[in-house]
CSV table of C-alpha atoms in Angstrom, one decimal:
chain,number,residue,atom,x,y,z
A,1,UNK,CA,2.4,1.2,16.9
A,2,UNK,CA,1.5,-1.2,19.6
A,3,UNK,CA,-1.2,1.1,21.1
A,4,UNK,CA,-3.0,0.6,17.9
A,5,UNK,CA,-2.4,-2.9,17.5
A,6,UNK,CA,-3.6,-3.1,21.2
A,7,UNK,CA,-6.7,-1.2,19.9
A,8,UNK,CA,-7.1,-3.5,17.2
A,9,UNK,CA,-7.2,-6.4,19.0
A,10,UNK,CA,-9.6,-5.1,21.4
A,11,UNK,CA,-12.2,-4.5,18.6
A,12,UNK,CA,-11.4,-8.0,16.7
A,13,UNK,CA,-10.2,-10.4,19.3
A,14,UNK,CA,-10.7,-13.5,17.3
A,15,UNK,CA,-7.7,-12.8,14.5
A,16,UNK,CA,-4.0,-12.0,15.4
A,17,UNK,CA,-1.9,-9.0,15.2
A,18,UNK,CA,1.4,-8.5,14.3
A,19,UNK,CA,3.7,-5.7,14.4
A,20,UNK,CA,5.8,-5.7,11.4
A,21,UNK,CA,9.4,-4.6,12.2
A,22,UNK,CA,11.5,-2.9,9.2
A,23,UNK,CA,13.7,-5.5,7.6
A,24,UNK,CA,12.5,-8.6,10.0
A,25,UNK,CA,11.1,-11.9,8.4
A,26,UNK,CA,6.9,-12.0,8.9
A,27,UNK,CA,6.9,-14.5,11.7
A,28,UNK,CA,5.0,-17.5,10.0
A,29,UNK,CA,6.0,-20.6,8.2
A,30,UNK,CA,6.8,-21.0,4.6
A,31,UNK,CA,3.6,-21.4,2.0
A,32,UNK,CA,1.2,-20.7,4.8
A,33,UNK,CA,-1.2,-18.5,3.1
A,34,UNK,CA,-3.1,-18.3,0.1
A,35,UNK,CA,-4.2,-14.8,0.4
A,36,UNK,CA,-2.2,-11.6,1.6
A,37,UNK,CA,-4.2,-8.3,1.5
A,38,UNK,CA,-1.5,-4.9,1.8
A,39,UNK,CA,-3.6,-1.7,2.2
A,40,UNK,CA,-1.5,1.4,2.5
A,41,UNK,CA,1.2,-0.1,4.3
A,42,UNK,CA,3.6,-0.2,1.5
A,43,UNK,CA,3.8,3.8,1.2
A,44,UNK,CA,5.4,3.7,5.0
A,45,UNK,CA,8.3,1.9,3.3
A,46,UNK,CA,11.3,4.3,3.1
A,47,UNK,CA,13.9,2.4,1.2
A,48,UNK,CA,13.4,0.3,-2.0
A,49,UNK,CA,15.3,-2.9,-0.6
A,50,UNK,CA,12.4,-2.2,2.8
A,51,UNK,CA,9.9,-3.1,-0.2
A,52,UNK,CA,11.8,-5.8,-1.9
A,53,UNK,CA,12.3,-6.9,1.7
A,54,UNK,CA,8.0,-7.5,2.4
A,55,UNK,CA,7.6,-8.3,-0.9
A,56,UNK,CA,10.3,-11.4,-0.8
A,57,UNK,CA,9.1,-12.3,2.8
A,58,UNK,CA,4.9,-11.9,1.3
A,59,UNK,CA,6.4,-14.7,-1.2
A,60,UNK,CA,7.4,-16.8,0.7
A,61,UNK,CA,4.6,-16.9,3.4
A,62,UNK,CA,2.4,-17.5,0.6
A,63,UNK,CA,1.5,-21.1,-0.7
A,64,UNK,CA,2.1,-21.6,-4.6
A,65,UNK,CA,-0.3,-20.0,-7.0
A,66,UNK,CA,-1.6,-17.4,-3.5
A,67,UNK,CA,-2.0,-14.1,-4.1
A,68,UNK,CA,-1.4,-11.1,-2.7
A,69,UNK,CA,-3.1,-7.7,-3.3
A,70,UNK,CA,-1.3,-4.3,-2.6
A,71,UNK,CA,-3.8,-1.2,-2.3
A,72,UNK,CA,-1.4,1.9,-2.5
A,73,UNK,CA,-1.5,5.6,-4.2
A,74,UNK,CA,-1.4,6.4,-7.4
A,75,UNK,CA,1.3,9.0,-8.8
A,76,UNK,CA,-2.1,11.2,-9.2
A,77,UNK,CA,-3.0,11.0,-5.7
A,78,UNK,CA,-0.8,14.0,-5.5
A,79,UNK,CA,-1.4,16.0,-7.8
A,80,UNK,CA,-5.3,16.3,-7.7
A,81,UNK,CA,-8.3,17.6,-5.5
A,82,UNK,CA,-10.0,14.4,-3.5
A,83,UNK,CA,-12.9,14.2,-1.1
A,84,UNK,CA,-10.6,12.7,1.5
A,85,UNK,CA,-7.5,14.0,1.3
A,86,UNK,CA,-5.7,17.1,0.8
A,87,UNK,CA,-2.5,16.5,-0.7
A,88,UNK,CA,-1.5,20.6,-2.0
A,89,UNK,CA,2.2,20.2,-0.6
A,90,UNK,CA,5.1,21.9,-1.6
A,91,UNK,CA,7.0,18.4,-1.2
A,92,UNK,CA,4.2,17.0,-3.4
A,93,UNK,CA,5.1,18.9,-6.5
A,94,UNK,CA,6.2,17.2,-9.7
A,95,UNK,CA,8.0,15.5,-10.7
A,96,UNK,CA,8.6,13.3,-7.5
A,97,UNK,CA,11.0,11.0,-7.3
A,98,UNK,CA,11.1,7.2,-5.7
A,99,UNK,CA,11.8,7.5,-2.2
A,100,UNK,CA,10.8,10.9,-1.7
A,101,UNK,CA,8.6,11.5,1.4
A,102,UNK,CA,5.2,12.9,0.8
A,103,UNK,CA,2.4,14.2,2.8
A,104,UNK,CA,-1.4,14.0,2.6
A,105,UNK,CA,-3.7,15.9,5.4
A,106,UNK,CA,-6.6,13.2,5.7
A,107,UNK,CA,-10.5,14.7,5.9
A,108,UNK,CA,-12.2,15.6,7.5
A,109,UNK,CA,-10.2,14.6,10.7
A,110,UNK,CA,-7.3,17.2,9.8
A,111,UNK,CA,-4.7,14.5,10.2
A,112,UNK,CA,-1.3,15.0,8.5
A,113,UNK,CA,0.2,11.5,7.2
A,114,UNK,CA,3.7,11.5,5.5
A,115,UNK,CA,4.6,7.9,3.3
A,116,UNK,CA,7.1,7.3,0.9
A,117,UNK,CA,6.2,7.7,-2.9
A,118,UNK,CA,7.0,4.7,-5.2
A,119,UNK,CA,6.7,4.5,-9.0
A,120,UNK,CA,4.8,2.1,-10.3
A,121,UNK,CA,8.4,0.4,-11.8
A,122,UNK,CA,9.4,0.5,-8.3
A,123,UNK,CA,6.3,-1.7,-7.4
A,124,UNK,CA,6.3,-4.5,-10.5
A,125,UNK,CA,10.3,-4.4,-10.3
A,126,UNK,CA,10.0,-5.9,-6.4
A,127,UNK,CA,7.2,-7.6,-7.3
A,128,UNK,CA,9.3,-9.5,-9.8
A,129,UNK,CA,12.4,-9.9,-7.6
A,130,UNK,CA,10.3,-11.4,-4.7
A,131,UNK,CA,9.3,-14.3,-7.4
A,132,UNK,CA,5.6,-12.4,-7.3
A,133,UNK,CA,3.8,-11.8,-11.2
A,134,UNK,CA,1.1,-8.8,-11.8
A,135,UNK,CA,-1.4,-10.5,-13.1
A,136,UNK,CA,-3.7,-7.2,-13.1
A,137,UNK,CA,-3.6,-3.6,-12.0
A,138,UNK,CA,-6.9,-2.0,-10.7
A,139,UNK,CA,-7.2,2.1,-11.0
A,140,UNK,CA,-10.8,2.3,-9.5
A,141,UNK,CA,-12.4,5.9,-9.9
A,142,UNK,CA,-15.9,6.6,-8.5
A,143,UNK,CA,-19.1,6.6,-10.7
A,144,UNK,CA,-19.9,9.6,-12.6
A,145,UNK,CA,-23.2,9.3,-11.1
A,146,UNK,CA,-22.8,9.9,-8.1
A,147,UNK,CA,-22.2,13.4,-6.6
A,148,UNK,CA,-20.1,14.7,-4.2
A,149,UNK,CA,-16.7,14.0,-5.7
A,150,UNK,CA,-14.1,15.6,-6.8
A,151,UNK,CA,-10.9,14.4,-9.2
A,152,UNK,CA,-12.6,10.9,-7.9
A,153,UNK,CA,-14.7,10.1,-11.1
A,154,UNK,CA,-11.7,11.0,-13.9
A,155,UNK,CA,-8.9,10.1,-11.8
A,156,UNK,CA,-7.7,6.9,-10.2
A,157,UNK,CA,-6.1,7.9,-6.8
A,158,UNK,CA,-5.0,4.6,-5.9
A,159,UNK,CA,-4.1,1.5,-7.7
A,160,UNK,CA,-4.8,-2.2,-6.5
A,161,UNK,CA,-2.0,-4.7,-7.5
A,162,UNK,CA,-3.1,-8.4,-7.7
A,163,UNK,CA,0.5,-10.5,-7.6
A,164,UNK,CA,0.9,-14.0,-7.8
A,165,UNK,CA,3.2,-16.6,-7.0
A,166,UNK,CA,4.0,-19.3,-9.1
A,167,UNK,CA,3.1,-22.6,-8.7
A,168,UNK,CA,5.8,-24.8,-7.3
């Protein structure tokens, strides 16, 4: 929203902000950056082409060889218990399908988010049409030794795509 980007660039008024409208080309040049960092925002995405869509335009911002990494959920985000989140839906029942809106309540501020679940297919298949390579996938889960979790140390909520462009 732009009250948040407002906020945003109160806090961090030496880098930009730009609002990102649904199907609109990123307003930079071609091959401008060597780094794109997505967290989160692909799960707002209702529509398979709206991902192919910021995938293509990611692409093309990005200089030859750049990379971009894309921090979403995991298909086991919800279906397990997590410090952070609670995510026991109805609409979150298996087997969910691509598209389908899903909710998570986020802790301990009690605020209800709904995003868009992909499959990971979904993700590599855009990734591939934008002219964007996985080189790895990233399932991160939190040390054994440390307590406090829950599903956090067996489970990988999230996954952490690193995509590349080719070099021209």
């Amino acid at each position: 929203s732009e009250a948040m980007l407002e906020e945003a660039r109160r806090a961090d008024p030496l880098n930009e902000y730009h609002r990102y409208e649904a199907d609109a080309g990123f307003p930079f040049e071609d091959d401008r950056f060597s780094v794109i960092v997505s967290t989160w925002a692909v799960l707002e995405l209702g529509t398979l082409e709206s991902l192919q869509h910021v995938f293509r335009e990611a692409s093309r911002v990005l200089k030859p060889g750049g990379t971009m990494f894309v921090g979403t959920n995991t298909p086991e985000f919800y279906t397990h218990r997590w410090v952070s989140c609670a995510v026991a839906f109805p609409e979150n029942k298996p087997p969910l399908r691509s598209g389908q809106k899903v909710t998570a309540l986020l802790l301990p501020e009690g605020v209800r988010v709904h995003d868009f679940f992909w499959a990971d297919s979904d993700y590599r298949r855009a990734f591939a049409m934008a002219g964007l390579s996985v080189k790895e996938a990233f399932y991160p889960t939190a040390p054994v030794s440390e307590p406090g979790w829950c599903d956090e140390t067996r489970v990988a909520p999230h996954v952490i795509y690193e995509a590349v462009r080719a070099e021209a």
